[in-house]
Coordinates of C-alpha atoms in Angstrom, one line a residue:
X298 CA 107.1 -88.5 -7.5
X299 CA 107.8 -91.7 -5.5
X300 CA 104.4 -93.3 -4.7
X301 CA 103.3 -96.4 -2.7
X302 CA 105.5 -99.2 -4.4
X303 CA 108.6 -96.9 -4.5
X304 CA 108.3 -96.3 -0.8
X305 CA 107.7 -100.0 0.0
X306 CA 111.4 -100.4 -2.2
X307 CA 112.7 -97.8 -0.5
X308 CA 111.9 -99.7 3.1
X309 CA 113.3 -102.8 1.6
X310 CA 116.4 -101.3 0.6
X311 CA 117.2 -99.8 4.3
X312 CA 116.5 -103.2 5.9
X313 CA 118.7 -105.1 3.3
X314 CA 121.6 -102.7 3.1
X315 CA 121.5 -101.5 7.0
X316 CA 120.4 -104.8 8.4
X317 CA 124.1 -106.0 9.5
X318 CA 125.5 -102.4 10.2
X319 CA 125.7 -100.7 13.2
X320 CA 125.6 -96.8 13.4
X321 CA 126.8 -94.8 16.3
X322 CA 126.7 -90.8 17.0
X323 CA 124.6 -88.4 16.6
X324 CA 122.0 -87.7 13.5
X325 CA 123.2 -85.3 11.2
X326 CA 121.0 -82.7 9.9
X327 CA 121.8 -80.4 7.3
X328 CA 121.9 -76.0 7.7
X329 CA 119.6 -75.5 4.8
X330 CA 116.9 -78.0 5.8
X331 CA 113.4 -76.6 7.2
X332 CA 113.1 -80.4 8.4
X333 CA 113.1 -80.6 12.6
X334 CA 116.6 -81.4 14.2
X335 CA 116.6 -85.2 15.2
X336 CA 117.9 -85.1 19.4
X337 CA 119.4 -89.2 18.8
X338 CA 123.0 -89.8 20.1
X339 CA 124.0 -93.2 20.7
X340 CA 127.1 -95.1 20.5
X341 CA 125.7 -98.1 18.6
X342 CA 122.5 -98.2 17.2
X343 CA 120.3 -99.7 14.4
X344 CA 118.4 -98.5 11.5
X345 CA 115.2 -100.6 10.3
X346 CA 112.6 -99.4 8.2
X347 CA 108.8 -100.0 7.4
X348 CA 106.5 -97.9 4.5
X349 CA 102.5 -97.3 4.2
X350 CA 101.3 -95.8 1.5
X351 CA 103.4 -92.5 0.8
X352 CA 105.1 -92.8 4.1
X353 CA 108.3 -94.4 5.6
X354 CA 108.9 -94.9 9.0
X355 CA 112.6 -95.3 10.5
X356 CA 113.1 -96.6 13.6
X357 CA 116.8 -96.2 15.4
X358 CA 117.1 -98.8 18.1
X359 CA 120.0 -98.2 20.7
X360 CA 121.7 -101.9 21.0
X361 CA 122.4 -103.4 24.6
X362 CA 124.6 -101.5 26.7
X363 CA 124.8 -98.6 24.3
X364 CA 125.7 -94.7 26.0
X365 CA 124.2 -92.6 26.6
X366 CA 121.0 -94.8 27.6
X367 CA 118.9 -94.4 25.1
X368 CA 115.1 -95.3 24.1
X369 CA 114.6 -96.3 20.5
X370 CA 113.3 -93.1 18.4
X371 CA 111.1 -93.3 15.5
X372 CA 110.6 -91.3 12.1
X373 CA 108.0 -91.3 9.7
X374 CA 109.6 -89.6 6.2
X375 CA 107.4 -88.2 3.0
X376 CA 109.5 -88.5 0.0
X377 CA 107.5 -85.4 -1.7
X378 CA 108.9 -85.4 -5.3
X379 CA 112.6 -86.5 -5.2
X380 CA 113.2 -88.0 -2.3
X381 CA 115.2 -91.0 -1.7
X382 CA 117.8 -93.0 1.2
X383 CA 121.4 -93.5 -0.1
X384 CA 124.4 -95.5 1.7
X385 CA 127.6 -93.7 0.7
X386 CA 130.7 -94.1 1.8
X387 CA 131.1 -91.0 4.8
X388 CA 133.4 -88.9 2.7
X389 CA 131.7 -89.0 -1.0
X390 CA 128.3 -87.3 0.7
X391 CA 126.0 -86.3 -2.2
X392 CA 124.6 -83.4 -3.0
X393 CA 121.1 -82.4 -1.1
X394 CA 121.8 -85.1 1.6
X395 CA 119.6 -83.1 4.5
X396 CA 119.6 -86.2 6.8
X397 CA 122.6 -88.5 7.6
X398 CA 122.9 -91.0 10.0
X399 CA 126.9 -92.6 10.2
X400 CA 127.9 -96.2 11.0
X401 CA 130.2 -96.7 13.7
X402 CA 133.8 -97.8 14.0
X403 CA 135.6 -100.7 13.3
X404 CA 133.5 -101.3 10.4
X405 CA 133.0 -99.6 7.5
X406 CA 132.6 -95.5 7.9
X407 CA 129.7 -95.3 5.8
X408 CA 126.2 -93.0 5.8
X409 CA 123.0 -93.8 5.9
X410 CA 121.3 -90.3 3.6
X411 CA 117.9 -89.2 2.7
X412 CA 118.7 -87.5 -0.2
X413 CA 116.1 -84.7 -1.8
X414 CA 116.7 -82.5 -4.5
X415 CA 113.5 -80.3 -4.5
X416 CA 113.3 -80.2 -1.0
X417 CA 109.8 -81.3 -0.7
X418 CA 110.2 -84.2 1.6
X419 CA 109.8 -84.5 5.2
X420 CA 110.4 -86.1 8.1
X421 CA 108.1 -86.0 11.6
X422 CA 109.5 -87.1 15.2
X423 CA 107.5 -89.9 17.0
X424 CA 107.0 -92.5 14.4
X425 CA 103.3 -91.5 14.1
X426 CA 101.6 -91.8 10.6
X427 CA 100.0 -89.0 9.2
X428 CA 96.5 -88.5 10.8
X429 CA 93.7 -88.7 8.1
X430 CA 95.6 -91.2 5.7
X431 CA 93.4 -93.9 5.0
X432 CA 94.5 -97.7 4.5
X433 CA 97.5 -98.5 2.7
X434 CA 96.5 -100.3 -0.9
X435 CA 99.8 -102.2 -0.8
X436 CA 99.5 -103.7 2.7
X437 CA 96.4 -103.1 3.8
X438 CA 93.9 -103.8 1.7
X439 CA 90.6 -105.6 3.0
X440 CA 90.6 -102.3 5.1
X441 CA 91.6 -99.7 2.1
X442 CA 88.6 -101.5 0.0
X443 CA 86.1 -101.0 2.8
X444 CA 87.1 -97.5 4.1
X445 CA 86.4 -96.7 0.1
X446 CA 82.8 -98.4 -0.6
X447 CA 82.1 -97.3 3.2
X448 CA 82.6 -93.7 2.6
X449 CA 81.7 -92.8 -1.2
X450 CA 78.9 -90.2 0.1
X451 CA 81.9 -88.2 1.0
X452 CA 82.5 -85.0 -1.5
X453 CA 85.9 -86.1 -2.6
X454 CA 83.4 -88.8 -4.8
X455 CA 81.8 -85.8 -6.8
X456 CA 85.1 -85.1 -8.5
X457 CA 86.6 -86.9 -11.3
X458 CA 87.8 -90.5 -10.4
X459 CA 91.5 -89.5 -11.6
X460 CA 91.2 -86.5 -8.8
X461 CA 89.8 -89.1 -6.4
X462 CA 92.3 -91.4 -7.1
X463 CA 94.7 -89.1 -5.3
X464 CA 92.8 -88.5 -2.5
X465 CA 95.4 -89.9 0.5
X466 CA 92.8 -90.3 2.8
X467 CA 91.1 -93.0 0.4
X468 CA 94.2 -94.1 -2.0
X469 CA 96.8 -94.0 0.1
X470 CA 99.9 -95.0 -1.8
X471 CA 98.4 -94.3 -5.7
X472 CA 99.9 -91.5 -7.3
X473 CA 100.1 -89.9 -10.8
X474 CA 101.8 -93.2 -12.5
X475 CA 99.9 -95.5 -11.0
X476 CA 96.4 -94.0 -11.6
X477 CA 97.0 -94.1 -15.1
X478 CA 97.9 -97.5 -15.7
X479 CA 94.7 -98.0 -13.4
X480 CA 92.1 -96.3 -15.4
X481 CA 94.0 -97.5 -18.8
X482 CA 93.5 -101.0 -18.0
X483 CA 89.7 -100.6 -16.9
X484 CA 89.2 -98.3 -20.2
X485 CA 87.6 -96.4 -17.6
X486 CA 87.6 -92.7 -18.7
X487 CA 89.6 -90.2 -16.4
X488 CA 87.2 -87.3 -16.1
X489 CA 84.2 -89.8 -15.2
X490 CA 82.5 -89.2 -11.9
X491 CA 84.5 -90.9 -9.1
X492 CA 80.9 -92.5 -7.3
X493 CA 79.3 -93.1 -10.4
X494 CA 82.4 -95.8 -11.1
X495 CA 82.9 -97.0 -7.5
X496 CA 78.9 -97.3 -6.6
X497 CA 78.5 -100.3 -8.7
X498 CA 81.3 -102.1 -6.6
X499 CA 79.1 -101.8 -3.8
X500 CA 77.0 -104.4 -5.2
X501 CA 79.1 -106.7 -6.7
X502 CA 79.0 -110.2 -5.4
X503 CA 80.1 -113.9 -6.8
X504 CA 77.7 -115.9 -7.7
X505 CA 77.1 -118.4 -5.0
X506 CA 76.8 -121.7 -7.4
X507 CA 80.4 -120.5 -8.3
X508 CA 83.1 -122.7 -6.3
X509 CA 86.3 -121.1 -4.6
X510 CA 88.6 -121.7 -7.5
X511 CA 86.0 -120.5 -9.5
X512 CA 85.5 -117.0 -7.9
X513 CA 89.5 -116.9 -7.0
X514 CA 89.7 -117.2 -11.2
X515 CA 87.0 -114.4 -12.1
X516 CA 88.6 -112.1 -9.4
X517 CA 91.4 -112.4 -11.5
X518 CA 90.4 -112.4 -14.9
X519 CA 88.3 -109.3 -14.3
X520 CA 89.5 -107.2 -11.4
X521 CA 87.9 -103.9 -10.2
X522 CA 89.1 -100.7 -9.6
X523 CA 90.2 -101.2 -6.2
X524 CA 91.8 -104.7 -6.5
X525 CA 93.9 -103.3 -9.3
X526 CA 95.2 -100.2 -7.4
X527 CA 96.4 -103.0 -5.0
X528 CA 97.4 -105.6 -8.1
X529 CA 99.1 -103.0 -10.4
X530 CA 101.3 -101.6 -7.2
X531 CA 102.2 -105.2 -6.7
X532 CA 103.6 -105.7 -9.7
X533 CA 105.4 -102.4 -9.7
X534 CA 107.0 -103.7 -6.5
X535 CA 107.8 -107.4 -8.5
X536 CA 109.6 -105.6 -10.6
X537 CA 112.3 -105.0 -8.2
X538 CA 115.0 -102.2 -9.0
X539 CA 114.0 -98.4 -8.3
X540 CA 110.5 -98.3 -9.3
X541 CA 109.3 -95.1 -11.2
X542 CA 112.2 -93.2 -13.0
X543 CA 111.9 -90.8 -16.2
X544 CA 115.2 -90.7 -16.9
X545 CA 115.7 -92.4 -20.4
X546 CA 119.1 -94.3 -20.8
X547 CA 119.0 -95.3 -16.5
X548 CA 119.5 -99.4 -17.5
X549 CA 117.7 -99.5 -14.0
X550 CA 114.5 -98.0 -14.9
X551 CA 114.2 -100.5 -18.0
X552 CA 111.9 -102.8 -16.3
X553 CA 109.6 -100.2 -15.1
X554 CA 109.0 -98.8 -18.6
X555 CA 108.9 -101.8 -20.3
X556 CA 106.1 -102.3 -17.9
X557 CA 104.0 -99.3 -18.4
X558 CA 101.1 -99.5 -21.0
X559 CA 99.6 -96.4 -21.0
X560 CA 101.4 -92.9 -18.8
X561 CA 103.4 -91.1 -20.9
X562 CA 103.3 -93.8 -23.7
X563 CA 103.1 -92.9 -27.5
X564 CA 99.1 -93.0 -28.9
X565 CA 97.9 -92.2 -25.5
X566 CA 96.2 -88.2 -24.9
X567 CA 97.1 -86.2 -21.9
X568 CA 94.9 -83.7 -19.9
X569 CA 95.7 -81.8 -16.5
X570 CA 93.3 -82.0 -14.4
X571 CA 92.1 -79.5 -11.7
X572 CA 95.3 -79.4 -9.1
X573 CA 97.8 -78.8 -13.1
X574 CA 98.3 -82.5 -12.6
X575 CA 99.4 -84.3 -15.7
X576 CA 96.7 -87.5 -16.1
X577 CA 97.3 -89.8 -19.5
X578 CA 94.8 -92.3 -21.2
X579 CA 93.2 -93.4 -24.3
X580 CA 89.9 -92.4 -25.8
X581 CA 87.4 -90.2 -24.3
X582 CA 88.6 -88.4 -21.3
X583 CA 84.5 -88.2 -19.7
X584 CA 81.7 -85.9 -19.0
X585 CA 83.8 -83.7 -15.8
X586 CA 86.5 -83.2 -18.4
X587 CA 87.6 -79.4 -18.0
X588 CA 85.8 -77.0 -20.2
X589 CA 88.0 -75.4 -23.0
X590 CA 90.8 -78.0 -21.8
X591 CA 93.3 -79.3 -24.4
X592 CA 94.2 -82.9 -25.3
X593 CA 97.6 -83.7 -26.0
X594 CA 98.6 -86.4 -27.7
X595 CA 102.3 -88.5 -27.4
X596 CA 104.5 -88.8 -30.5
X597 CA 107.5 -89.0 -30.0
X598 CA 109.2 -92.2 -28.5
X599 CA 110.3 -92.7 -24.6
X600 CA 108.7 -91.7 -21.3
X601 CA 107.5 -88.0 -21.3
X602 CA 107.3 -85.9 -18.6
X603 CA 104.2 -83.8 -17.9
X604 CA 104.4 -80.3 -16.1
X605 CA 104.7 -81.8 -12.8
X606 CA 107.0 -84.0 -13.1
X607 CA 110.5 -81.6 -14.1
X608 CA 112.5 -80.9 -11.5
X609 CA 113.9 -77.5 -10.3
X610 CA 112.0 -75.4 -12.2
X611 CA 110.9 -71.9 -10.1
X612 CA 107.7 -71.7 -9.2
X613 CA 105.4 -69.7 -12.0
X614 CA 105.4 -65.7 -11.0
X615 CA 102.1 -64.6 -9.8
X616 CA 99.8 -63.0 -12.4
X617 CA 97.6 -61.1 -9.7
X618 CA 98.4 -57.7 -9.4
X619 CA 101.0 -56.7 -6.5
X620 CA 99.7 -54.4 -3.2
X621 CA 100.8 -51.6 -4.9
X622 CA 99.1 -52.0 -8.0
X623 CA 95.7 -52.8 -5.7
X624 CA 95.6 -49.6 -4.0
X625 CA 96.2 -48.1 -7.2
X626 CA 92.9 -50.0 -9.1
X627 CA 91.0 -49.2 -5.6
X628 CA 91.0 -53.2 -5.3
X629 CA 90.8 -54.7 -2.1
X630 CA 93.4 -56.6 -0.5
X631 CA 93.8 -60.7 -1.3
X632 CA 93.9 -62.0 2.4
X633 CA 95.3 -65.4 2.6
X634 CA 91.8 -66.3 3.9
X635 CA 90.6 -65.6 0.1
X636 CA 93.4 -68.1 -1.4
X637 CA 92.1 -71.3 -2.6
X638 CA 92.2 -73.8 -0.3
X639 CA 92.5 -77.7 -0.3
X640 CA 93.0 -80.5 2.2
X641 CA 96.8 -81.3 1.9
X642 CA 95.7 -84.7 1.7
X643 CA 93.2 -84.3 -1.0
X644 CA 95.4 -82.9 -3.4
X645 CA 98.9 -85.1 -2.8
X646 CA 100.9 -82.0 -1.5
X647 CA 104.1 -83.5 -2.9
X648 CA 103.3 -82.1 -5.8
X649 CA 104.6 -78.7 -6.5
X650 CA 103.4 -75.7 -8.3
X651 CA 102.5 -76.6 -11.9
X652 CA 105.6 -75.2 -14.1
X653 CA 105.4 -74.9 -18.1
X654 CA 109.4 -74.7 -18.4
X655 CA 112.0 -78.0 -18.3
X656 CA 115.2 -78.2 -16.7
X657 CA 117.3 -81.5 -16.8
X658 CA 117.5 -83.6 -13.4
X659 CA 120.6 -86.0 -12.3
X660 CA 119.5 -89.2 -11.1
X661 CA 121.5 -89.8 -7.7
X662 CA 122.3 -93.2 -7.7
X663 CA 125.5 -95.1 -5.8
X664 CA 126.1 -98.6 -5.2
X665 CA 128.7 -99.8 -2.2
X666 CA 130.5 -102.9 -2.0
X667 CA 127.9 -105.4 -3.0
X668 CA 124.3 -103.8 -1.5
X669 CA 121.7 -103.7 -2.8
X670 CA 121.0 -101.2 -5.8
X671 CA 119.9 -98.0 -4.1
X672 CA 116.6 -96.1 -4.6
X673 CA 116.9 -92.6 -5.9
X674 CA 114.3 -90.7 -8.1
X675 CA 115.1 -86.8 -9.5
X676 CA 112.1 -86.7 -10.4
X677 CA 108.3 -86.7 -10.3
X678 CA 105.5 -89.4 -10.7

């Protein structure tokens, strides 16, 4: 799924390919979206964009003069696992377009899409973030450290530091991808306990006889775990392009898996952890590993996909007997209060349903009259 550094190229791309149009009517949504109708009209407005984390916010800003009088509305979008923005021209509309927002004549007629195959993105009204996310690790990150070594007597610290990792309200922005390339490059193994790793941070200073250059080149040369979930999503976002995208033979994902080291690469093992999420690395997976749980390792070549990340496949039929089959066994009923439950945040609800059968995805990807290269995924990170 598109994590932090795909959003943050996702905002970039609105700004750079909307910045010098202007868009007029109404928002568009589509039938077959569950997503909240958007009450803008204008006659000429403007789209800008910003990201944190896993979120994007839109903001559509009613120019001077504009009718009917207007104040500016904002959006804040989830991508979930396919979700992306497209410019098209107004009559070549893709497929799964659920949100579309038109430019205005003389220019160009042209439309502004957020594009989702899966249907697991979403977009709220007001342009509020979503409450309990902690700190962006991109942009924010002096507060993202300290809301981390501030809080590790929380629970979420008992778990695994791969689970932890995607724990919004601490890691906001890392997703499956990037926690992989994390751990890999810390040797750190996935299944270790999250506090045991992040405790020692707490008391890690410079030494004081060290100068600035000094301290700025051992910060550097030997990064923690939380510098390098803010580092490694850098460099995803240096690499320009689309970010993450499985789909071998895309010429624009090149740079991007030229770049990984370690998820989905061949050597490396592969374990799903307690959510059915996919987490690769190398050597011992640690002491919370699950019991009875089977290491896989990669052979053949190219980026692999694990469970989560295929697209439209159904979710898996329920193995727990029906009603009907209760009442037969005398068993009681399963009230939804006896479902397992999770904070959404704690478990990264873009992810679906763990599914153990592959179907092919399209990438969506268009390109119109010189902007920018458009950010699309199909599928999951």
């Amino acid at each position: 799924m598109p994590e932090g550094p795909e959003l943050h190229l996702a905002s970039r791309f609105v700004n750079e390919a909307c910045g010098g149009l202007v868009f007029g009517g109404c928002v568009e949504k589509s039938p077959i979206s569950r997503n909240p109708e958007v009450p803008f009209e204008s006659s000429a407005y403007r789209i800008s964009a910003s990201a944190r984390g896993k979120e994007l916010r839109l903001t559509l800003s009613p120019l001077p003069g504009a009718q009917p009088p207007q104040e500016p509305l904002a959006l804040v979008f989830r991508f979930g696992m396919s979700g992306s923005f497209q410019l098209v021209p107004r009559d070549m509309l893709p497929p799964h377009a659920h949100l579309r927002f038109y430019t205005a004549p003389p220019g160009p007629r042209l439309a502004l899409c957020f594009v989702d195959i899966r249907r697991f993105g979403h977009w709220d009204l007001g342009g509020e973030w979503q409450p309990g996310r902690g700190p962006c690790v991109l942009l924010e990150y002096e507060q993202f450290r300290e809301n981390v070594l501030q809080n590790l007597a929380d629970k979420a610290f008992d778990r695994p530091i791969c689970e932890a990792l995607l724990d919004q309200r601490f890691f906001n922005g890392i997703g499956n991808y990037l926690r992989a390339e994390i751990l890999y490059r810390l040797r750190i193994p996935p299944f270790e306990k999250a506090r045991t790793v992040l405790e020692a941070l707490q008391q890690r200073r410079p030494s004081p006889a060290l100068t600035l250059s000094q301290k700025i080149r051992a910060k550097l040369q030997n990064p923690d775990l939380l510098e390098l979930c803010h580092s490694v999503s850098k460099e995803v976002v240096q690499l320009g392009g689309k970010g993450y995208g499985p789909e071998i033979g895309e010429e624009d994902f090149a740079a991007f898996r030229a770049w990984l080291r370690c998820y989905g690469m061949p050597g490396m093992s592969s374990l799903q952890d307690r959510h059915g999420r996919t987490i690769w690395f190398q050597g011992d997976p640690g002491p919370l590993a699950p019991k009875g749980g089977k290491s896989h390792k990669k052979k053949s070549k190219g980026l692999q996909q694990g469970p989560e990340d295929r697209t439209e496949d159904p979710p898996p039929p329920s193995k727990a007997p029906s009603r009907t089959r209760r009442a037969r066994r005398g068993l009681p009923e399963q009230t939804t209060a006896q479902q397992p439950k999770g904070t959404s945040l704690q478990q990264d609800p873009e992810a679906p349903p763990v599914t153990e059968k592959r179907r092919g995805g399209g990438n969506q990807y268009s390109q119109i009259k010189g902007t920018p290269s458009l950010l699309s995924w199909a599928t999951s990170s």
